[in-house]
Amino acid sequence: MALTPTERAYLTTQRLARLSTIGPDGGPQSRPVGFVLNDDDTIDIGGPGLSASQKYRNAAARPRVSLLIDDMAPDDDPIAPGWGRGVEIRGRAEVLTLDAPPMAPEFFSNEVIRIHPLRVNSWHLEAEGGPARSRPVS
């Protein structure tokens, strides 16, 4: 698996992320997105009319992407009270059309951007190993 149990648990508490793709001019484009974590640690990005979006076209043409999921830990968090924490997943994007939207079926289209993790960076989620972890996915 690409993610640790702690990273998976954190991602299941979050619903909003920022997807960064590479635009036609080679520059970055970052957009807020909804996401679903799949059992195999791939991540599906959805949205209304997703295939008409620039992020979808970017992912189809240049599949190197980064997904950032982060927040501020609550003041009573046992690991990093009041600190920023999160997971960045760098990976390869695949554009797909599913039989049904992975989330919000009344609002989202059947198209998704599926991210296959290649590198995972996380911080302030676990006491062990210091404040940050960065590793390639094998």
JSON list of C-alpha atoms in Angstrom, two decimals:
[
{"chain": "A", "resi": 1, "resn": "MET", "atom": "CA", "xyz": [0.00, 0.00, 0.00]},
{"chain": "A", "resi": 2, "resn": "ALA", "atom": "CA", "xyz": [1.15, 3.54, -0.76]},
{"chain": "A", "resi": 3, "resn": "LEU", "atom": "CA", "xyz": [-0.24, 5.11, 2.41]},
{"chain": "A", "resi": 4, "resn": "THR", "atom": "CA", "xyz": [0.32, 4.33, 6.07]},
{"chain": "A", "resi": 5, "resn": "PRO", "atom": "CA", "xyz": [-2.72, 3.48, 8.20]},
{"chain": "A", "resi": 6, "resn": "THR", "atom": "CA", "xyz": [-2.39, 6.91, 9.87]},
{"chain": "A", "resi": 7, "resn": "GLU", "atom": "CA", "xyz": [-2.32, 8.71, 6.50]},
{"chain": "A", "resi": 8, "resn": "ARG", "atom": "CA", "xyz": [-5.35, 6.73, 5.33]},
{"chain": "A", "resi": 9, "resn": "ALA", "atom": "CA", "xyz": [-7.23, 7.57, 8.52]},
{"chain": "A", "resi": 10, "resn": "TYR", "atom": "CA", "xyz": [-6.41, 11.26, 8.11]},
{"chain": "A", "resi": 11, "resn": "LEU", "atom": "CA", "xyz": [-7.55, 11.33, 4.46]},
{"chain": "A", "resi": 12, "resn": "THR", "atom": "CA", "xyz": [-10.90, 9.79, 5.40]},
{"chain": "A", "resi": 13, "resn": "THR", "atom": "CA", "xyz": [-11.57, 12.81, 7.64]},
{"chain": "A", "resi": 14, "resn": "GLN", "atom": "CA", "xyz": [-10.95, 15.30, 4.83]},
{"chain": "A", "resi": 15, "resn": "ARG", "atom": "CA", "xyz": [-13.13, 16.15, 1.83]},
{"chain": "A", "resi": 16, "resn": "LEU", "atom": "CA", "xyz": [-11.31, 19.03, 0.13]},
{"chain": "A", "resi": 17, "resn": "ALA", "atom": "CA", "xyz": [-7.88, 19.01, -1.51]},
{"chain": "A", "resi": 18, "resn": "ARG", "atom": "CA", "xyz": [-5.87, 21.05, -3.99]},
{"chain": "A", "resi": 19, "resn": "LEU", "atom": "CA", "xyz": [-4.87, 19.40, -7.25]},
{"chain": "A", "resi": 20, "resn": "SER", "atom": "CA", "xyz": [-1.87, 20.79, -9.11]},
{"chain": "A", "resi": 21, "resn": "THR", "atom": "CA", "xyz": [-1.48, 19.96, -12.77]},
{"chain": "A", "resi": 22, "resn": "ILE", "atom": "CA", "xyz": [0.88, 21.17, -15.48]},
{"chain": "A", "resi": 23, "resn": "GLY", "atom": "CA", "xyz": [-0.73, 23.54, -17.97]},
{"chain": "A", "resi": 24, "resn": "PRO", "atom": "CA", "xyz": [-0.11, 23.79, -21.72]},
{"chain": "A", "resi": 25, "resn": "ASP", "atom": "CA", "xyz": [2.53, 26.49, -21.17]},
{"chain": "A", "resi": 26, "resn": "GLY", "atom": "CA", "xyz": [4.42, 24.28, -18.69]},
{"chain": "A", "resi": 27, "resn": "GLY", "atom": "CA", "xyz": [3.28, 26.30, -15.70]},
{"chain": "A", "resi": 28, "resn": "PRO", "atom": "CA", "xyz": [1.39, 24.95, -12.69]},
{"chain": "A", "resi": 29, "resn": "GLN", "atom": "CA", "xyz": [-2.37, 25.13, -12.21]},
{"chain": "A", "resi": 30, "resn": "SER", "atom": "CA", "xyz": [-3.83, 24.45, -8.74]},
{"chain": "A", "resi": 31, "resn": "ARG", "atom": "CA", "xyz": [-7.53, 24.03, -8.07]},
{"chain": "A", "resi": 32, "resn": "PRO", "atom": "CA", "xyz": [-9.66, 22.94, -5.10]},
{"chain": "A", "resi": 33, "resn": "VAL", "atom": "CA", "xyz": [-11.23, 19.53, -5.67]},
{"chain": "A", "resi": 34, "resn": "GLY", "atom": "CA", "xyz": [-13.32, 16.90, -3.98]},
{"chain": "A", "resi": 35, "resn": "PHE", "atom": "CA", "xyz": [-11.77, 13.46, -3.70]},
{"chain": "A", "resi": 36, "resn": "VAL", "atom": "CA", "xyz": [-12.37, 9.85, -2.68]},
{"chain": "A", "resi": 37, "resn": "LEU", "atom": "CA", "xyz": [-9.67, 7.51, -1.37]},
{"chain": "A", "resi": 38, "resn": "ASN", "atom": "CA", "xyz": [-10.00, 4.07, -2.97]},
{"chain": "A", "resi": 39, "resn": "ASP", "atom": "CA", "xyz": [-9.16, 0.76, -1.28]},
{"chain": "A", "resi": 40, "resn": "ASP", "atom": "CA", "xyz": [-6.00, 0.39, -3.40]},
{"chain": "A", "resi": 41, "resn": "ASP", "atom": "CA", "xyz": [-4.73, 3.87, -2.30]},
{"chain": "A", "resi": 42, "resn": "THR", "atom": "CA", "xyz": [-5.51, 5.48, -5.63]},
{"chain": "A", "resi": 43, "resn": "ILE", "atom": "CA", "xyz": [-7.51, 8.68, -5.34]},
{"chain": "A", "resi": 44, "resn": "ASP", "atom": "CA", "xyz": [-10.42, 9.75, -7.51]},
{"chain": "A", "resi": 45, "resn": "ILE", "atom": "CA", "xyz": [-10.97, 13.46, -8.17]},
{"chain": "A", "resi": 46, "resn": "GLY", "atom": "CA", "xyz": [-14.47, 14.42, -9.25]},
{"chain": "A", "resi": 47, "resn": "GLY", "atom": "CA", "xyz": [-16.49, 17.46, -10.14]},
{"chain": "A", "resi": 48, "resn": "PRO", "atom": "CA", "xyz": [-19.40, 18.78, -12.18]},
{"chain": "A", "resi": 49, "resn": "GLY", "atom": "CA", "xyz": [-18.62, 18.64, -15.91]},
{"chain": "A", "resi": 50, "resn": "LEU", "atom": "CA", "xyz": [-15.08, 17.53, -15.06]},
{"chain": "A", "resi": 51, "resn": "SER", "atom": "CA", "xyz": [-14.08, 16.58, -18.62]},
{"chain": "A", "resi": 52, "resn": "ALA", "atom": "CA", "xyz": [-14.67, 20.17, -19.76]},
{"chain": "A", "resi": 53, "resn": "SER", "atom": "CA", "xyz": [-12.24, 21.56, -17.15]},
{"chain": "A", "resi": 54, "resn": "GLN", "atom": "CA", "xyz": [-8.66, 22.69, -17.71]},
{"chain": "A", "resi": 55, "resn": "LYS", "atom": "CA", "xyz": [-7.43, 20.43, -14.90]},
{"chain": "A", "resi": 56, "resn": "TYR", "atom": "CA", "xyz": [-8.89, 17.40, -16.71]},
{"chain": "A", "resi": 57, "resn": "ARG", "atom": "CA", "xyz": [-7.29, 18.40, -20.01]},
{"chain": "A", "resi": 58, "resn": "ASN", "atom": "CA", "xyz": [-3.99, 19.08, -18.22]},
{"chain": "A", "resi": 59, "resn": "ALA", "atom": "CA", "xyz": [-4.05, 15.67, -16.49]},
{"chain": "A", "resi": 60, "resn": "ALA", "atom": "CA", "xyz": [-4.87, 13.90, -19.76]},
{"chain": "A", "resi": 61, "resn": "ALA", "atom": "CA", "xyz": [-2.03, 15.62, -21.64]},
{"chain": "A", "resi": 62, "resn": "ARG", "atom": "CA", "xyz": [0.59, 15.81, -18.88]},
{"chain": "A", "resi": 63, "resn": "PRO", "atom": "CA", "xyz": [-0.17, 13.19, -16.21]},
{"chain": "A", "resi": 64, "resn": "ARG", "atom": "CA", "xyz": [2.32, 14.31, -13.52]},
{"chain": "A", "resi": 65, "resn": "VAL", "atom": "CA", "xyz": [0.22, 15.78, -10.70]},
{"chain": "A", "resi": 66, "resn": "SER", "atom": "CA", "xyz": [0.31, 16.66, -7.02]},
{"chain": "A", "resi": 67, "resn": "LEU", "atom": "CA", "xyz": [-2.59, 16.46, -4.59]},
{"chain": "A", "resi": 68, "resn": "LEU", "atom": "CA", "xyz": [-2.37, 18.37, -1.30]},
{"chain": "A", "resi": 69, "resn": "ILE", "atom": "CA", "xyz": [-4.70, 17.58, 1.59]},
{"chain": "A", "resi": 70, "resn": "ASP", "atom": "CA", "xyz": [-4.02, 19.61, 4.73]},
{"chain": "A", "resi": 71, "resn": "ASP", "atom": "CA", "xyz": [-5.59, 21.40, 7.67]},
{"chain": "A", "resi": 72, "resn": "MET", "atom": "CA", "xyz": [-4.77, 22.85, 11.07]},
{"chain": "A", "resi": 73, "resn": "ALA", "atom": "CA", "xyz": [-4.70, 20.30, 13.88]},
{"chain": "A", "resi": 74, "resn": "PRO", "atom": "CA", "xyz": [-7.09, 21.15, 16.71]},
{"chain": "A", "resi": 75, "resn": "ASP", "atom": "CA", "xyz": [-5.61, 22.57, 19.90]},
{"chain": "A", "resi": 76, "resn": "ASP", "atom": "CA", "xyz": [-6.22, 19.27, 21.71]},
{"chain": "A", "resi": 77, "resn": "ASP", "atom": "CA", "xyz": [-4.49, 17.13, 19.04]},
{"chain": "A", "resi": 78, "resn": "PRO", "atom": "CA", "xyz": [-2.01, 14.76, 20.78]},
{"chain": "A", "resi": 79, "resn": "ILE", "atom": "CA", "xyz": [0.57, 14.94, 17.95]},
{"chain": "A", "resi": 80, "resn": "ALA", "atom": "CA", "xyz": [0.81, 18.57, 16.82]},
{"chain": "A", "resi": 81, "resn": "PRO", "atom": "CA", "xyz": [-1.71, 20.79, 18.66]},
{"chain": "A", "resi": 82, "resn": "GLY", "atom": "CA", "xyz": [-2.46, 23.91, 16.64]},
{"chain": "A", "resi": 83, "resn": "TRP", "atom": "CA", "xyz": [0.05, 23.05, 13.89]},
{"chain": "A", "resi": 84, "resn": "GLY", "atom": "CA", "xyz": [-0.48, 22.45, 10.19]},
{"chain": "A", "resi": 85, "resn": "ARG", "atom": "CA", "xyz": [-0.67, 18.80, 9.20]},
{"chain": "A", "resi": 86, "resn": "GLY", "atom": "CA", "xyz": [-1.30, 16.99, 5.96]},
{"chain": "A", "resi": 87, "resn": "VAL", "atom": "CA", "xyz": [-0.43, 14.68, 3.11]},
{"chain": "A", "resi": 88, "resn": "GLU", "atom": "CA", "xyz": [0.93, 15.52, -0.32]},
{"chain": "A", "resi": 89, "resn": "ILE", "atom": "CA", "xyz": [0.63, 12.81, -2.95]},
{"chain": "A", "resi": 90, "resn": "ARG", "atom": "CA", "xyz": [2.67, 13.15, -6.10]},
{"chain": "A", "resi": 91, "resn": "GLY", "atom": "CA", "xyz": [1.72, 10.76, -8.81]},
{"chain": "A", "resi": 92, "resn": "ARG", "atom": "CA", "xyz": [0.49, 9.83, -12.24]},
{"chain": "A", "resi": 93, "resn": "ALA", "atom": "CA", "xyz": [-2.99, 10.87, -13.30]},
{"chain": "A", "resi": 94, "resn": "GLU", "atom": "CA", "xyz": [-5.32, 8.74, -15.36]},
{"chain": "A", "resi": 95, "resn": "VAL", "atom": "CA", "xyz": [-8.55, 10.15, -16.79]},
{"chain": "A", "resi": 96, "resn": "LEU", "atom": "CA", "xyz": [-11.49, 7.76, -16.69]},
{"chain": "A", "resi": 97, "resn": "THR", "atom": "CA", "xyz": [-15.25, 7.61, -17.13]},
{"chain": "A", "resi": 98, "resn": "LEU", "atom": "CA", "xyz": [-16.94, 5.51, -14.45]},
{"chain": "A", "resi": 99, "resn": "ASP", "atom": "CA", "xyz": [-20.39, 3.96, -14.45]},
{"chain": "A", "resi": 100, "resn": "ALA", "atom": "CA", "xyz": [-21.36, 6.34, -11.64]},
{"chain": "A", "resi": 101, "resn": "PRO", "atom": "CA", "xyz": [-19.70, 9.35, -9.98]},
{"chain": "A", "resi": 102, "resn": "PRO", "atom": "CA", "xyz": [-17.52, 8.36, -6.98]},
{"chain": "A", "resi": 103, "resn": "MET", "atom": "CA", "xyz": [-19.14, 11.14, -4.91]},
{"chain": "A", "resi": 104, "resn": "ALA", "atom": "CA", "xyz": [-22.12, 13.52, -5.01]},
{"chain": "A", "resi": 105, "resn": "PRO", "atom": "CA", "xyz": [-23.95, 11.69, -7.85]},
{"chain": "A", "resi": 106, "resn": "GLU", "atom": "CA", "xyz": [-26.63, 14.37, -8.05]},
{"chain": "A", "resi": 107, "resn": "PHE", "atom": "CA", "xyz": [-23.97, 17.00, -8.78]},
{"chain": "A", "resi": 108, "resn": "PHE", "atom": "CA", "xyz": [-20.77, 15.40, -10.14]},
{"chain": "A", "resi": 109, "resn": "SER", "atom": "CA", "xyz": [-20.18, 13.87, -13.58]},
{"chain": "A", "resi": 110, "resn": "ASN", "atom": "CA", "xyz": [-18.97, 10.32, -14.24]},
{"chain": "A", "resi": 111, "resn": "GLU", "atom": "CA", "xyz": [-15.52, 11.50, -15.33]},
{"chain": "A", "resi": 112, "resn": "VAL", "atom": "CA", "xyz": [-12.70, 11.27, -12.81]},
{"chain": "A", "resi": 113, "resn": "ILE", "atom": "CA", "xyz": [-9.02, 11.97, -12.55]},
{"chain": "A", "resi": 114, "resn": "ARG", "atom": "CA", "xyz": [-7.51, 8.95, -10.80]},
{"chain": "A", "resi": 115, "resn": "ILE", "atom": "CA", "xyz": [-4.18, 9.53, -9.10]},
{"chain": "A", "resi": 116, "resn": "HIS", "atom": "CA", "xyz": [-1.72, 6.65, -8.79]},
{"chain": "A", "resi": 117, "resn": "PRO", "atom": "CA", "xyz": [0.70, 7.64, -5.98]},
{"chain": "A", "resi": 118, "resn": "LEU", "atom": "CA", "xyz": [4.43, 7.65, -6.74]},
{"chain": "A", "resi": 119, "resn": "ARG", "atom": "CA", "xyz": [5.65, 9.70, -3.75]},
{"chain": "A", "resi": 120, "resn": "VAL", "atom": "CA", "xyz": [3.96, 10.52, -0.44]},
{"chain": "A", "resi": 121, "resn": "ASN", "atom": "CA", "xyz": [4.92, 13.36, 1.90]},
{"chain": "A", "resi": 122, "resn": "SER", "atom": "CA", "xyz": [3.14, 13.74, 5.23]},
{"chain": "A", "resi": 123, "resn": "TRP", "atom": "CA", "xyz": [3.70, 15.91, 8.27]},
{"chain": "A", "resi": 124, "resn": "HIS", "atom": "CA", "xyz": [2.48, 16.18, 11.85]},
{"chain": "A", "resi": 125, "resn": "LEU", "atom": "CA", "xyz": [0.33, 13.05, 11.63]},
{"chain": "A", "resi": 126, "resn": "GLU", "atom": "CA", "xyz": [2.54, 10.70, 13.65]},
{"chain": "A", "resi": 127, "resn": "ALA", "atom": "CA", "xyz": [4.81, 11.28, 16.63]},
{"chain": "A", "resi": 128, "resn": "GLU", "atom": "CA", "xyz": [7.30, 8.68, 15.44]},
{"chain": "A", "resi": 129, "resn": "GLY", "atom": "CA", "xyz": [9.78, 9.65, 12.75]},
{"chain": "A", "resi": 130, "resn": "GLY", "atom": "CA", "xyz": [9.77, 13.39, 13.43]},
{"chain": "A", "resi": 131, "resn": "PRO", "atom": "CA", "xyz": [7.42, 16.03, 12.07]},
{"chain": "A", "resi": 132, "resn": "ALA", "atom": "CA", "xyz": [7.62, 15.01, 8.39]},
{"chain": "A", "resi": 133, "resn": "ARG", "atom": "CA", "xyz": [7.83, 11.82, 6.32]},
{"chain": "A", "resi": 134, "resn": "SER", "atom": "CA", "xyz": [8.71, 11.64, 2.66]},
{"chain": "A", "resi": 135, "resn": "ARG", "atom": "CA", "xyz": [9.03, 8.43, 0.70]},
{"chain": "A", "resi": 136, "resn": "PRO", "atom": "CA", "xyz": [8.70, 6.97, -2.77]},
{"chain": "A", "resi": 137, "resn": "VAL", "atom": "CA", "xyz": [5.97, 4.44, -3.36]},
{"chain": "A", "resi": 138, "resn": "SER", "atom": "CA", "xyz": [7.29, 1.11, -4.60]}
]
